Coordinates of C-alpha atoms in Angstrom, one line a residue:
Chain A
X14 CA 32.2 -0.9 44.1
X15 CA 30.2 -2.0 41.1
X16 CA 30.2 0.3 38.0
X17 CA 27.0 1.6 37.2
X18 CA 27.8 0.8 33.5
X19 CA 30.1 -2.2 32.1
X20 CA 30.8 -3.0 28.9
X21 CA 32.9 -6.1 28.1
X22 CA 34.3 -7.4 25.0
X23 CA 31.4 -5.4 23.3
X24 CA 30.8 -5.8 19.5
X25 CA 28.1 -4.6 17.1
X26 CA 27.3 -5.2 13.5
X27 CA 24.8 -3.3 11.0
X28 CA 24.0 -6.4 8.8
X29 CA 27.6 -7.7 7.7
X30 CA 29.5 -4.8 8.3
X31 CA 31.5 -4.5 12.2
X32 CA 31.3 -1.3 13.9
X33 CA 32.1 -2.6 17.1
X34 CA 35.2 -4.8 18.1
X35 CA 35.0 -5.7 21.6
X36 CA 34.7 -2.5 23.7
X37 CA 35.5 -2.0 27.4
X38 CA 34.0 0.3 28.9
X39 CA 33.2 1.3 32.5
X40 CA 30.9 4.6 34.0
X41 CA 31.3 4.5 37.9
X42 CA 27.8 6.2 39.6
X43 CA 28.2 9.8 39.4
X44 CA 30.9 9.7 36.5
X45 CA 31.2 11.9 33.7
X46 CA 32.9 9.8 30.8
X47 CA 33.8 11.5 27.6
X48 CA 33.7 9.6 24.5
X49 CA 35.7 10.9 21.4
X50 CA 36.5 9.8 17.9
X51 CA 36.4 10.4 14.7
X52 CA 33.0 10.1 12.3
X53 CA 32.6 6.3 12.1
X54 CA 34.9 5.3 14.9
X55 CA 31.5 3.6 16.6
X56 CA 30.6 6.3 19.4
X57 CA 27.1 6.5 18.0
X58 CA 26.9 2.9 17.7
X59 CA 28.0 2.4 21.1
X60 CA 25.1 4.7 22.4
X61 CA 22.6 2.7 20.3
X62 CA 24.2 -0.6 21.8
X63 CA 24.1 0.4 25.1
X64 CA 20.2 1.7 24.8
X65 CA 19.1 -1.2 23.3
X66 CA 18.6 0.3 20.0
X67 CA 20.8 -2.5 18.4
X68 CA 21.4 -5.9 19.7
X69 CA 24.3 -7.0 21.8
X70 CA 25.0 -10.0 23.8
X71 CA 23.5 -10.4 27.3
X72 CA 26.7 -10.3 29.6
X73 CA 28.6 -7.6 27.0
X74 CA 26.7 -5.3 28.7
X75 CA 25.9 -5.0 32.2
X76 CA 23.8 -2.0 34.5
X77 CA 24.1 -2.2 38.0
X78 CA 26.1 -5.5 38.1
X79 CA 22.9 -7.4 35.6
X80 CA 23.3 -8.3 32.6
X81 CA 21.1 -5.8 29.6
X82 CA 22.8 -6.5 26.6
X83 CA 19.7 -6.9 23.8
X84 CA 16.9 -5.5 26.2
X85 CA 14.8 -3.5 24.5
X86 CA 15.3 -0.1 24.5
X87 CA 11.8 0.7 25.9
X88 CA 12.5 -1.4 29.1
X89 CA 15.8 0.1 29.5
X90 CA 14.6 3.4 30.3
X91 CA 12.4 2.5 32.9
X92 CA 16.2 0.8 34.3
X93 CA 17.8 4.3 34.2
X94 CA 19.1 4.6 31.0
X95 CA 18.1 7.9 28.9
X96 CA 19.6 9.2 25.8
X97 CA 19.9 12.7 24.0
X98 CA 20.0 11.8 20.1
X99 CA 22.4 12.8 18.1
X100 CA 20.8 15.1 15.4
X101 CA 17.8 16.2 18.6
X102 CA 14.9 14.2 17.2
X103 CA 12.1 16.0 18.9
X104 CA 9.1 15.0 17.7
X105 CA 7.8 17.7 15.4
X106 CA 4.1 17.3 15.9
X107 CA 4.3 18.3 19.4
X108 CA 4.6 21.1 21.4
X109 CA 7.9 21.8 23.6
X110 CA 5.9 20.7 26.6
X111 CA 4.8 17.8 24.9
X112 CA 8.3 16.5 24.2
X113 CA 9.2 17.4 27.7
X114 CA 6.3 15.3 29.1
X115 CA 6.4 12.2 26.9
X116 CA 10.3 12.1 28.5
X117 CA 8.1 11.2 32.0
X118 CA 6.4 8.4 30.7
X119 CA 8.2 5.9 32.7
X120 CA 7.8 7.7 36.0
X121 CA 10.8 6.8 37.6
X122 CA 10.8 9.1 41.0
X123 CA 14.4 11.6 40.9
X124 CA 14.6 14.9 41.0
X125 CA 13.7 16.3 37.6
X126 CA 10.1 17.3 36.5
X127 CA 8.6 19.9 34.2
X128 CA 9.2 22.8 36.8
X129 CA 13.1 21.5 37.4
X130 CA 13.5 21.3 33.9
X131 CA 12.2 24.9 33.2
X132 CA 14.6 26.4 35.8
X133 CA 17.3 24.6 33.9
X134 CA 16.5 26.1 31.1
X135 CA 14.0 29.1 31.4
X136 CA 13.3 30.1 27.8
X137 CA 11.3 26.8 27.3
X138 CA 8.9 28.1 29.9
X139 CA 8.7 31.0 27.5
X140 CA 8.1 28.5 24.6
X141 CA 6.6 25.3 26.1
X142 CA 3.4 26.2 23.6
X143 CA 5.2 26.4 20.4
X144 CA 6.2 23.3 18.4
X145 CA 9.1 21.7 19.1
X146 CA 11.5 22.1 16.0
X147 CA 10.2 25.8 15.5
X148 CA 12.9 26.8 18.2
X149 CA 16.2 27.5 17.7
X150 CA 19.1 24.7 17.4
X151 CA 20.3 25.4 20.7
X152 CA 16.5 25.7 22.1
X153 CA 16.0 22.5 20.2
X154 CA 19.3 20.5 21.8
X155 CA 17.7 22.0 25.5
X156 CA 14.6 20.1 24.7
X157 CA 16.3 16.9 24.0
X158 CA 18.1 17.5 26.9
X159 CA 15.0 18.2 29.0
X160 CA 13.3 15.3 27.5
X161 CA 15.7 12.7 28.5
X162 CA 16.2 14.2 32.0
X163 CA 12.2 13.8 32.7
X164 CA 13.3 10.2 32.9
X165 CA 15.0 10.9 36.2
X166 CA 18.1 8.7 34.6
X167 CA 20.5 6.8 36.7
X168 CA 22.6 7.1 33.2
X169 CA 22.7 9.8 31.0
X170 CA 24.2 9.4 27.1
X171 CA 24.6 12.9 25.2
X172 CA 25.2 12.1 21.3
X173 CA 27.2 15.2 19.9
X174 CA 25.1 17.8 21.7
X175 CA 27.1 20.4 20.1
X176 CA 26.3 19.8 16.9
X177 CA 25.7 22.4 14.5
X178 CA 25.6 24.9 17.0
X179 CA 27.5 28.3 17.6
X180 CA 30.2 28.3 19.8
X181 CA 28.3 31.0 21.9
X182 CA 25.1 28.5 22.0
X183 CA 27.1 25.6 22.9
X184 CA 28.5 27.3 25.7
X185 CA 24.6 27.9 27.0
X186 CA 23.9 24.0 26.7
X187 CA 27.1 23.1 28.4
X188 CA 26.3 25.2 31.2
X189 CA 23.4 23.1 32.6
X190 CA 25.8 19.9 32.7
X191 CA 27.2 20.4 36.4
X192 CA 23.7 20.7 37.3
X193 CA 22.7 17.9 35.8
X194 CA 25.5 16.1 37.2
X195 CA 24.9 17.3 41.1
X196 CA 21.5 15.6 40.6
X197 CA 23.2 13.1 40.7
X198 CA 23.3 11.4 37.2
X199 CA 26.5 9.9 35.6
X200 CA 27.0 10.5 31.9
X201 CA 28.4 9.6 28.8
X202 CA 29.3 12.5 26.8
X203 CA 29.6 12.0 23.0
X204 CA 31.7 15.0 21.4
X205 CA 33.4 16.2 18.4
X206 CA 35.0 19.2 20.5
X207 CA 37.2 17.7 22.3
X208 CA 38.4 20.8 24.5
X209 CA 34.7 20.6 25.5
X210 CA 34.6 17.4 26.4
X211 CA 38.2 17.6 28.4
X212 CA 36.3 20.5 30.6
X213 CA 33.3 18.4 31.9
X214 CA 34.5 14.9 31.9
X215 CA 35.9 12.8 34.2
X216 CA 37.7 10.1 32.4
X217 CA 37.7 10.0 28.5
X218 CA 37.9 7.1 26.3
X219 CA 38.8 7.4 22.2
X220 CA 37.7 5.3 19.7
X221 CA 39.1 4.9 16.4
X222 CA 37.5 1.8 14.0
X223 CA 35.3 0.4 16.2
X224 CA 38.0 0.0 19.5
X225 CA 39.3 1.9 22.5
X226 CA 42.9 3.3 21.6
X227 CA 42.9 5.6 24.5
X228 CA 41.4 5.4 27.9
X229 CA 42.5 7.7 30.8
X230 CA 42.0 10.3 33.3
X231 CA 41.2 13.7 31.6
X232 CA 43.2 15.6 33.6
X233 CA 46.3 13.5 33.0
X234 CA 45.9 13.4 29.1
X235 CA 47.7 15.9 27.0
X236 CA 46.7 16.9 23.4
X237 CA 49.6 15.2 22.1
X238 CA 48.2 11.8 23.0
X239 CA 44.5 12.3 22.2
X240 CA 45.5 13.5 18.5
X241 CA 47.9 10.6 17.8
X242 CA 44.9 8.2 19.3
X243 CA 42.6 10.1 17.5
X244 CA 44.3 9.9 13.8
X245 CA 46.1 7.1 14.7
X246 CA 49.2 8.9 12.7
X247 CA 52.8 9.0 14.9
X248 CA 53.0 12.6 15.4
Chain B
X17 CA -33.5 24.8 -8.2
X18 CA -34.4 23.2 -5.3
X19 CA -34.0 20.1 -6.9
X20 CA -30.3 20.8 -7.7
X21 CA -30.1 22.2 -4.0
X22 CA -31.6 18.7 -2.9
X23 CA -28.6 16.7 -5.0
X24 CA -25.8 18.6 -3.5
X25 CA -27.9 18.1 0.3
X26 CA -27.8 14.2 -0.4
X27 CA -24.3 14.0 -1.8
X28 CA -22.7 15.5 1.4
X29 CA -24.8 13.2 3.4
X30 CA -23.0 10.3 1.7
X31 CA -20.1 11.9 2.6
X32 CA -20.1 10.8 6.4
X33 CA -19.8 7.3 4.8
X34 CA -16.8 7.9 2.8
X35 CA -15.4 9.7 5.9
X36 CA -15.7 7.0 8.2
X37 CA -14.1 4.8 5.5
X38 CA -11.6 7.1 5.4
X39 CA -10.5 7.9 8.9
X40 CA -9.5 4.4 10.0
X41 CA -7.1 4.1 7.0
X42 CA -5.8 7.3 7.4
X43 CA -4.9 6.5 11.4
X44 CA -2.8 3.2 10.3
X45 CA -1.3 5.5 7.8
X46 CA -0.6 8.3 9.5
X47 CA 1.4 6.1 12.3
X48 CA 3.1 3.6 10.9
X49 CA 2.9 4.2 7.0
X50 CA 1.2 1.1 6.8
X51 CA -1.4 1.3 3.7
X52 CA -4.0 -1.6 5.0
X53 CA -5.9 -2.5 1.1
X54 CA -7.9 -4.9 3.4
X55 CA -9.5 -1.6 5.0
X56 CA -12.6 -2.1 2.6
X57 CA -13.0 -6.1 3.5
X58 CA -12.8 -5.7 7.1
X59 CA -15.7 -2.9 6.8
X60 CA -17.9 -5.8 5.1
X61 CA -16.4 -8.1 7.3
X62 CA -17.8 -6.1 10.4
X63 CA -21.4 -5.6 8.3
X64 CA -21.5 -9.3 8.2
X65 CA -20.7 -10.1 11.6
X66 CA -23.4 -7.6 12.6
X67 CA -26.1 -9.6 9.9
X68 CA -24.7 -13.0 11.9
X69 CA -25.7 -11.2 14.9
X70 CA -28.9 -10.3 13.9
X71 CA -30.1 -13.1 12.1
X72 CA -29.0 -15.2 15.3
X73 CA -30.4 -13.1 18.0
X74 CA -33.1 -10.8 16.7
X75 CA -31.8 -7.8 17.9
X76 CA -31.7 -4.4 16.0
X77 CA -28.6 -3.9 13.9
X78 CA -27.7 -0.6 16.0
X79 CA -27.5 -2.8 19.1
X80 CA -24.9 -5.3 17.4
X81 CA -22.5 -2.1 17.4
X82 CA -21.7 -2.4 21.3
X83 CA -20.4 -5.9 20.5
X84 CA -19.4 -5.1 16.8
X85 CA -16.8 -2.2 18.1
X86 CA -15.0 -3.9 20.8
X87 CA -14.6 -6.9 18.7
X88 CA -12.9 -5.2 15.7
X89 CA -10.7 -3.5 18.1
X90 CA -9.4 -6.5 19.9
X91 CA -9.0 -8.0 16.3
X92 CA -7.3 -5.0 15.1
X93 CA -4.9 -5.2 18.1
X94 CA -3.5 -8.8 17.8
X95 CA -3.4 -8.6 14.1
X96 CA -1.5 -5.3 14.6
X97 CA 0.9 -7.3 17.2
X98 CA 0.9 -10.9 15.4
X99 CA 1.2 -10.2 11.7
X100 CA 1.4 -6.4 10.6
X101 CA 4.3 -5.6 13.2
X102 CA 6.5 -8.1 11.0
X103 CA 5.8 -6.6 7.9
X104 CA 7.2 -3.4 8.8
X105 CA 10.4 -2.0 8.0
X106 CA 12.9 0.0 5.3
X107 CA 10.9 -1.9 2.7
X108 CA 6.9 -0.7 1.8
X109 CA 6.1 -4.1 0.1
X110 CA 5.8 -6.0 2.7
X111 CA 2.8 -4.8 4.3
X112 CA 1.0 -4.2 0.9
X113 CA 1.5 -7.8 0.0
X114 CA 0.4 -8.9 3.0
X115 CA -3.1 -6.5 3.5
X116 CA -3.8 -7.4 -0.1
X117 CA -3.3 -10.9 0.7
X118 CA -5.5 -10.5 3.6
X119 CA -8.2 -8.9 1.8
X120 CA -8.7 -12.1 -0.6
X121 CA -8.7 -14.4 2.0
X122 CA -11.6 -12.0 3.7
X123 CA -13.4 -12.0 0.7
X124 CA -13.0 -15.7 -0.2
X125 CA -14.2 -17.0 3.5
X126 CA -16.9 -14.1 3.2
X127 CA -18.1 -16.2 -0.1
X128 CA -17.6 -19.7 1.2
X129 CA -20.0 -18.4 4.5
X130 CA -22.7 -15.9 3.3
X131 CA -22.6 -16.9 -0.3
X132 CA -22.1 -14.5 -3.1
X133 CA -25.7 -12.5 -2.6
X134 CA -26.3 -9.2 -1.4
X135 CA -27.4 -8.4 1.8
X136 CA -28.8 -5.6 3.6
X137 CA -29.1 -5.1 7.6
X138 CA -32.7 -4.5 8.4
X139 CA -32.4 -0.8 9.9
X140 CA -36.8 -0.8 10.1
X141 CA -38.2 2.5 9.8
X142 CA -34.8 4.4 10.2
X143 CA -34.0 4.4 6.8
X144 CA -37.1 5.7 5.5
X145 CA -37.7 8.4 8.1
X146 CA -36.8 11.5 7.2
X147 CA -36.4 15.2 8.1
X148 CA -37.3 18.4 6.3
X149 CA -34.2 21.0 6.6
X150 CA -36.4 23.7 3.7
X151 CA -39.5 24.0 2.3
X152 CA -39.6 21.1 -0.4
X153 CA -35.7 19.8 0.6
X154 CA -36.3 16.9 2.9
X155 CA -33.2 14.5 4.0
X156 CA -33.0 11.2 5.1
X157 CA -32.6 10.9 8.9
X158 CA -30.1 7.8 8.7
X159 CA -27.9 9.6 6.3
X160 CA -28.0 12.6 8.4
X161 CA -27.5 10.4 11.3
X162 CA -24.2 8.8 10.0
X163 CA -22.7 12.6 8.3
X164 CA -23.5 13.7 12.5
X165 CA -21.9 10.1 13.7
X166 CA -18.6 10.8 11.2
X167 CA -18.2 14.4 12.6
X168 CA -18.6 12.9 16.2
X169 CA -15.9 10.2 15.7
X170 CA -13.6 13.0 13.9
X171 CA -13.8 15.4 16.7
X172 CA -13.2 12.9 19.5
X173 CA -10.3 11.4 17.7
X174 CA -9.1 14.8 16.9
X175 CA -9.4 15.4 21.2
X176 CA -8.0 11.8 21.5
X177 CA -4.9 13.1 19.8
X178 CA -4.3 16.1 20.6
X179 CA -5.4 16.5 24.0
X180 CA -4.5 13.3 25.6
X181 CA -0.9 11.6 26.9
X182 CA -1.8 8.4 24.9
X183 CA -2.4 10.9 22.0
X184 CA 0.6 12.7 22.0
X185 CA 2.7 9.4 22.0
X186 CA 0.5 8.3 19.5
X187 CA 1.7 11.7 17.6
X188 CA 4.8 11.3 18.4
X189 CA 5.1 7.6 17.1
X190 CA 4.4 8.8 13.8
X191 CA 6.5 11.3 13.8
X192 CA 9.7 8.9 14.4
X193 CA 8.9 5.0 15.9
X194 CA 12.5 4.7 16.8
X195 CA 13.4 8.1 19.1
X196 CA 9.8 7.0 20.6
X197 CA 11.3 4.0 22.1
X198 CA 13.5 6.2 24.2
X199 CA 10.7 7.9 26.1
X200 CA 10.3 4.3 27.5
X201 CA 7.2 3.7 24.9
X202 CA 6.5 0.1 23.2
X203 CA 6.3 0.8 19.6
X204 CA 4.9 -2.2 18.6
X205 CA 2.2 -1.5 21.2
X206 CA 1.5 2.1 19.9
X207 CA 1.3 0.8 16.3
X208 CA -1.4 -2.1 18.1
X209 CA -3.7 0.8 19.3
X210 CA -3.8 2.6 16.1
X211 CA -4.8 -0.4 14.5
X212 CA -7.4 -1.4 17.4
X213 CA -8.6 2.2 16.9
X214 CA -8.7 2.1 12.9
X215 CA -10.6 -1.3 13.3
X216 CA -13.2 0.6 15.5
X217 CA -13.7 3.2 13.3
X218 CA -14.1 0.2 10.5
X219 CA -16.6 -1.7 12.7
X220 CA -18.6 1.2 12.7
X221 CA -18.9 1.9 9.1
X222 CA -19.6 -1.7 8.5
X223 CA -22.6 -1.7 10.5
X224 CA -23.5 1.7 9.2
X225 CA -23.1 0.9 5.6
X226 CA -24.6 -2.5 6.3
X227 CA -27.6 -0.8 7.0
X228 CA -27.8 2.0 4.0
X229 CA -26.7 -0.2 0.8
X230 CA -26.8 -3.6 -0.7
X231 CA -23.4 -5.8 0.5
X232 CA -21.4 -8.5 -0.8
X233 CA -18.2 -10.3 -0.4
X234 CA -16.8 -8.4 -3.0
X235 CA -18.2 -4.7 -1.8
X236 CA -14.7 -4.0 0.3
X237 CA -12.6 -2.8 -2.4
X238 CA -15.0 -0.1 -3.6
X239 CA -15.2 0.9 0.3
X240 CA -11.2 1.6 0.1
X241 CA -11.4 3.2 -2.9
X242 CA -14.0 5.9 -1.9
X243 CA -12.0 6.0 1.7
X244 CA -8.8 6.4 0.0
X245 CA -10.3 9.3 -2.6
X246 CA -11.5 11.1 0.4
X247 CA -8.4 11.4 2.6
X248 CA -6.1 12.2 -0.4
X249 CA -8.7 15.1 -1.4
X250 CA -8.8 16.5 2.2
X251 CA -5.1 16.3 2.6
X252 CA -3.3 13.5 4.3
X253 CA -3.2 13.8 7.9
X254 CA -6.2 16.2 8.6
X255 CA -8.8 14.1 9.5
X256 CA -11.4 17.4 9.3
X257 CA -10.0 17.5 5.6
X258 CA -10.9 13.9 5.1
X259 CA -14.6 14.7 6.2
X260 CA -14.6 17.5 3.5
X261 CA -13.0 15.2 1.6
X262 CA -16.0 12.3 2.0
X263 CA -18.4 15.6 1.1
X264 CA -16.9 16.4 -1.9
X265 CA -16.8 12.6 -3.3
X266 CA -20.3 12.9 -2.8
X267 CA -21.8 15.5 -4.1
X268 CA -19.5 14.9 -7.4
X269 CA -20.9 10.8 -7.2
X270 CA -24.9 12.8 -6.7
X271 CA -24.2 15.0 -9.3
X272 CA -23.2 12.4 -11.9
X273 CA -25.8 10.5 -10.9
X274 CA -28.6 13.1 -11.8
X275 CA -27.0 13.9 -15.2
X276 CA -26.7 10.1 -16.2
X277 CA -26.8 6.8 -13.3
X278 CA -24.0 4.8 -14.8
X279 CA -21.7 8.0 -14.5
X280 CA -22.3 8.2 -10.3
X281 CA -19.2 6.3 -9.3
X282 CA -17.0 7.8 -12.9
X283 CA -18.0 11.6 -11.6
X284 CA -16.5 10.9 -7.9
X285 CA -13.1 9.3 -9.5
X286 CA -13.1 12.8 -12.4
X287 CA -13.2 15.0 -9.5
X288 CA -10.8 13.3 -7.6
X289 CA -8.8 13.8 -10.3
X290 CA -9.3 17.2 -11.1
X291 CA -8.6 17.8 -7.5
X292 CA -5.3 16.2 -7.6
X293 CA -4.2 17.9 -10.7
X294 CA -4.7 21.4 -8.9
X295 CA -3.6 20.7 -5.6
X296 CA -1.4 17.3 -5.8
X297 CA -1.4 17.5 -1.8
X298 CA -4.8 17.9 -1.4
X299 CA -6.9 21.0 -0.3
X300 CA -6.0 21.0 3.2
X301 CA -2.5 19.2 3.8
X302 CA -1.1 18.9 7.1
X303 CA 1.3 16.4 6.7
X304 CA 4.7 16.8 5.6

């Protein structure tokens, strides 16, 4: 089976600074990948490269078998890659509904529309006319996820959707993931909260200093392996 | 008594011109934080383009708008995609330098083609017609029409920006021109559209001011300055505030001119500085 997304020897740079040193990663259709690692390990850089916000060599990233490295971000959204960016990045001048509708600009066919998003997160229907940044942190995260889903992505990239949220709110946000997965999207979930990501991911990749230092089925991993990979220390 | 009322009303009417100058500037700045130092010169360029059409075809200057507005919009889009988009980035200096350079190029190109003579678009009887608002208070039909036009332009832009999907995309691009790309929207295209809109308004402003006062190739920078002042007085990011800012500037200039004709422009600048001192973010700020 052709992987939905496959990166081969993916490198990324910020000017002279190299942030990724040859990442090999694959996502199969419908699969949920957990991507973990300390701050600065390259998780966000990896997502920004896959979405086209950072340049990459054409063959380093394949989507449905086609080389897409270095394609423009807006073209990749049309092909089915959507991202929930770190820090949510909602548009403060726009209402909740306008933020969500903007996500549907590319008009891809699929299960998600405004009604379905409101079923997934009923609170957003109540707050649909509010300015997006007047909502609580958890509700804003729901808008960010909904906005990405509105493009009906084949691959949804979630960058630290628990960041800055209270544990009870994180549980609320994560409760939506099974429904998103059931609707057919594959996911890469970047997360600091390892226990959380192990519950939702099929497979885990751990990055350290721009390299993959651990990969495997989430169920087969133990905390000791992860801690060793995460910190690079021999415990 | 009636003479002071008259002065204030005339000043308010002139505010319509300043609001039109400012609206185009405000659109570009709002969407991409680009200060177009050549904006006043593009307004004058539109006035000269209208003059050339009038001289060549003999049609009424207002009929030229049907050609000038789309031409300026197309020119704006091409200029943005071809030149100005390349100057945008973290550093704010390149767009300032490039638009400053454009300003010099336009002024000198106009000088070469039309000489330094003062020109005026022949509006015919339109500019001498007046309407009576109160007994003893007559206002010019032409500036009244310009003020109404400015209000209509701002009203239409408000509806466009706040009620249409494309308007939402422009506001979103103004908020965050990187994240907009994750929505599948090409920020370069949105920047082009913002400049096209700005230039369409500049084209309108150029023809209207060209029929009201004399203009020469060097007239651009003062239009730019009045536009800036109207924006700052009204508060950044608020188009209705810009209209009121233009009126305040117009009234201050009219009062100054009444005291001494030499004080006209100075009085406007003083009012601008006084408001800046009292309310550094303008009277009706919207943008953080």
